[in-house]
mmCIF file of C-alpha atoms in Angstrom:
data_model
loop_
_atom_site.group_PDB
_atom_site.id
_atom_site.type_symbol
_atom_site.label_atom_id
_atom_site.label_comp_id
_atom_site.label_asym_id
_atom_site.label_seq_id
_atom_site.Cartn_x
_atom_site.Cartn_y
_atom_site.Cartn_z
ATOM 1 C CA MET A 365 -10.936 24.612 12.968
ATOM 2 C CA LEU A 366 -9.113 23.542 9.490
ATOM 3 C CA ASN A 367 -5.362 24.001 10.332
ATOM 4 C CA ARG A 368 -4.077 23.770 6.919
ATOM 5 C CA ILE A 369 -3.947 20.912 3.936
ATOM 6 C CA HIS A 370 -2.464 17.350 5.450
ATOM 7 C CA HIS A 371 -1.950 15.496 2.372
ATOM 8 C CA ILE A 372 -3.190 14.757 -0.714
ATOM 9 C CA ALA A 373 -4.169 10.531 -2.016
ATOM 10 C CA ILE A 374 -2.372 9.282 -5.055
ATOM 11 C CA ILE A 375 -3.985 5.939 -6.261
ATOM 12 C CA CYS A 376 -0.995 4.944 -8.893
ATOM 13 C CA THR A 377 -1.577 1.648 -11.260
ATOM 14 C CA ASN A 378 2.313 0.988 -11.769
ATOM 15 C CA TYR A 379 3.999 1.922 -8.776
ATOM 16 C CA SER A 380 7.324 1.555 -9.437
ATOM 17 C CA VAL A 381 6.325 3.858 -12.470
ATOM 18 C CA SER A 382 4.769 6.705 -10.123
ATOM 19 C CA LYS A 383 7.168 6.073 -7.650
ATOM 20 C CA ASP A 384 10.011 7.148 -10.411
ATOM 21 C CA PHE A 385 7.621 9.512 -11.698
ATOM 22 C CA TYR A 386 7.613 11.542 -7.958
ATOM 23 C CA VAL A 387 10.352 11.360 -6.554
ATOM 24 C CA ASN A 388 13.313 11.049 -9.382
ATOM 25 C CA LYS A 389 11.266 13.456 -11.963
ATOM 26 C CA LEU A 390 9.362 15.959 -9.241
ATOM 27 C CA GLY A 391 12.130 15.492 -6.705
ATOM 28 C CA PHE A 392 9.905 15.218 -3.795
ATOM 29 C CA LYS A 393 11.399 13.729 -0.636
ATOM 30 C CA ILE A 394 9.615 9.306 0.752
ATOM 31 C CA LEU A 395 9.472 10.389 4.143
ATOM 32 C CA ALA A 396 8.045 5.823 4.872
ATOM 33 C CA GLU A 397 7.335 3.451 2.378
ATOM 34 C CA VAL A 398 5.557 0.276 3.442
ATOM 35 C CA TYR A 399 4.068 -2.976 1.756
ATOM 36 C CA ARG A 400 1.019 -4.262 3.352
ATOM 37 C CA GLU A 401 0.385 -7.257 2.991
ATOM 38 C CA GLU A 402 -3.316 -8.416 3.807
ATOM 39 C CA ARG A 403 -4.009 -5.581 0.783
ATOM 40 C CA LYS A 404 -1.110 -5.750 -1.716
ATOM 41 C CA SER A 405 -0.581 -1.890 -1.129
ATOM 42 C CA TYR A 406 2.262 -0.255 -0.906
ATOM 43 C CA LYS A 407 1.786 3.231 0.319
ATOM 44 C CA LEU A 408 4.561 5.948 -0.290
ATOM 45 C CA ASP A 409 4.844 9.389 1.873
ATOM 46 C CA LEU A 410 6.502 11.651 0.078
ATOM 47 C CA ALA A 411 7.747 15.673 0.933
ATOM 48 C CA ILE A 412 7.245 18.771 -0.881
ATOM 49 C CA ASN A 413 9.443 21.068 1.118
ATOM 50 C CA GLY A 414 8.492 19.866 4.049
ATOM 51 C CA VAL A 415 5.560 20.885 3.814
ATOM 52 C CA TYR A 416 2.913 18.972 2.438
ATOM 53 C CA GLN A 417 2.774 15.448 2.360
ATOM 54 C CA ILE A 418 1.427 13.214 -0.876
ATOM 55 C CA GLU A 419 0.485 9.656 -0.381
ATOM 56 C CA LEU A 420 1.248 7.264 -3.250
ATOM 57 C CA PHE A 421 -0.627 4.156 -3.050
ATOM 58 C CA SER A 422 -0.881 0.943 -5.408
ATOM 59 C CA PHE A 423 -3.464 -1.737 -5.412
ATOM 60 C CA GLU A 424 -4.623 -4.747 -7.122
ATOM 61 C CA ASN A 425 -7.220 -3.022 -10.279
ATOM 62 C CA PRO A 426 -7.649 0.108 -9.274
ATOM 63 C CA ALA A 427 -11.087 1.879 -10.283
ATOM 64 C CA GLN A 428 -10.502 3.840 -13.348
ATOM 65 C CA ARG A 429 -11.236 7.618 -12.596
ATOM 66 C CA PRO A 430 -12.460 9.788 -15.459
ATOM 67 C CA SER A 431 -10.862 13.533 -15.648
ATOM 68 C CA ARG A 432 -11.312 14.519 -18.510
ATOM 69 C CA PRO A 433 -12.721 16.504 -20.125
ATOM 70 C CA GLU A 434 -14.024 18.395 -16.852
ATOM 71 C CA ALA A 435 -15.541 15.418 -14.466
ATOM 72 C CA ALA A 436 -17.199 15.752 -11.414
ATOM 73 C CA GLY A 437 -14.008 15.799 -7.970
ATOM 74 C CA LEU A 438 -11.179 16.583 -8.039
ATOM 75 C CA ARG A 439 -9.788 18.537 -10.986
ATOM 76 C CA HIS A 440 -6.221 17.934 -10.476
ATOM 77 C CA LEU A 441 -3.457 19.514 -8.184
ATOM 78 C CA ALA A 442 -1.621 22.742 -8.995
ATOM 79 C CA PHE A 443 2.664 23.496 -7.209
ATOM 80 C CA GLU A 444 3.656 26.185 -7.070
ATOM 81 C CA VAL A 445 6.624 27.673 -9.054
ATOM 82 C CA ASP A 446 8.825 30.511 -9.260
ATOM 83 C CA ASP A 447 9.590 30.151 -12.896
ATOM 84 C CA VAL A 448 6.962 28.655 -14.520
ATOM 85 C CA GLU A 449 9.863 27.970 -17.865
ATOM 86 C CA SER A 450 12.805 27.019 -15.764
ATOM 87 C CA VAL A 451 11.113 23.721 -14.524
ATOM 88 C CA ILE A 452 9.299 23.201 -18.197
ATOM 89 C CA GLU A 453 12.414 23.181 -19.336
ATOM 90 C CA GLU A 454 13.243 20.875 -16.775
ATOM 91 C CA LEU A 455 10.388 18.840 -17.149
ATOM 92 C CA ASN A 456 11.085 18.326 -20.606
ATOM 93 C CA ALA A 457 14.625 18.441 -20.560
ATOM 94 C CA LYS A 458 12.893 14.807 -18.456
ATOM 95 C CA GLY A 459 10.858 13.525 -20.824
ATOM 96 C CA ILE A 460 7.747 15.211 -19.163
ATOM 97 C CA GLU A 461 5.360 17.270 -21.840
ATOM 98 C CA THR A 462 3.953 19.578 -20.954
ATOM 99 C CA GLU A 463 1.387 22.534 -22.243
ATOM 100 C CA PRO A 464 1.643 25.871 -23.325
ATOM 101 C CA ILE A 465 1.682 28.164 -20.940
ATOM 102 C CA ARG A 466 -1.094 29.847 -20.538
ATOM 103 C CA ILE A 467 -2.641 33.412 -18.741
ATOM 104 C CA ASP A 468 -4.728 33.017 -15.420
ATOM 105 C CA GLU A 469 -7.582 35.883 -16.756
ATOM 106 C CA PHE A 470 -7.845 36.610 -13.245
ATOM 107 C CA THR A 471 -4.263 36.706 -11.492
ATOM 108 C CA GLY A 472 -2.145 37.833 -14.438
ATOM 109 C CA LYS A 473 -0.516 34.429 -12.926
ATOM 110 C CA ARG A 474 1.411 31.868 -15.443
ATOM 111 C CA PHE A 475 0.573 28.659 -15.812
ATOM 112 C CA THR A 476 0.446 25.423 -17.546
ATOM 113 C CA PHE A 477 -0.209 21.008 -17.036
ATOM 114 C CA PHE A 478 1.390 18.140 -17.180
ATOM 115 C CA THR A 479 -0.217 14.848 -16.272
ATOM 116 C CA ASP A 480 1.498 12.126 -14.092
ATOM 117 C CA PRO A 481 1.726 8.831 -15.302
ATOM 118 C CA ASP A 482 -1.600 7.754 -14.773
ATOM 119 C CA GLY A 483 -3.025 10.763 -16.252
ATOM 120 C CA LEU A 484 -4.044 12.916 -13.129
ATOM 121 C CA PRO A 485 -3.309 16.677 -14.375
ATOM 122 C CA LEU A 486 -1.045 18.390 -12.925
ATOM 123 C CA GLU A 487 -0.179 22.374 -13.039
ATOM 124 C CA LEU A 488 2.816 23.846 -12.540
ATOM 125 C CA TYR A 489 1.207 28.102 -10.835
ATOM 126 C CA GLN A 490 4.242 30.786 -11.156
ATOM 127 C CA SER A 491 3.929 32.472 -7.999
#
């Protein structure tokens, strides 16, 4: 019935800061960018390796959504990487702080967390 995840939508509080973060720091490719005057809202479509998409939205005064500790709802967004340490080094060089590397107790895989400009928890998970 369901084929795959089509996109993930993120609402940011500062469009230019978040656009810079996802495009210039994380390296996602811009597919389309539109400004919707009636909503005073940007919509930026971003590609991740040509497979998945993130829709980055801006709205005037979006409501705050709790994300920690363990609030109900979407917990985090995880990105698969080949080498978690090399990605951490690259993110840290761009001024993005990451948590210490942890080991998944069930799979033995290495992972860590960092946040986007609005505090959305993002995970790096080594394949």
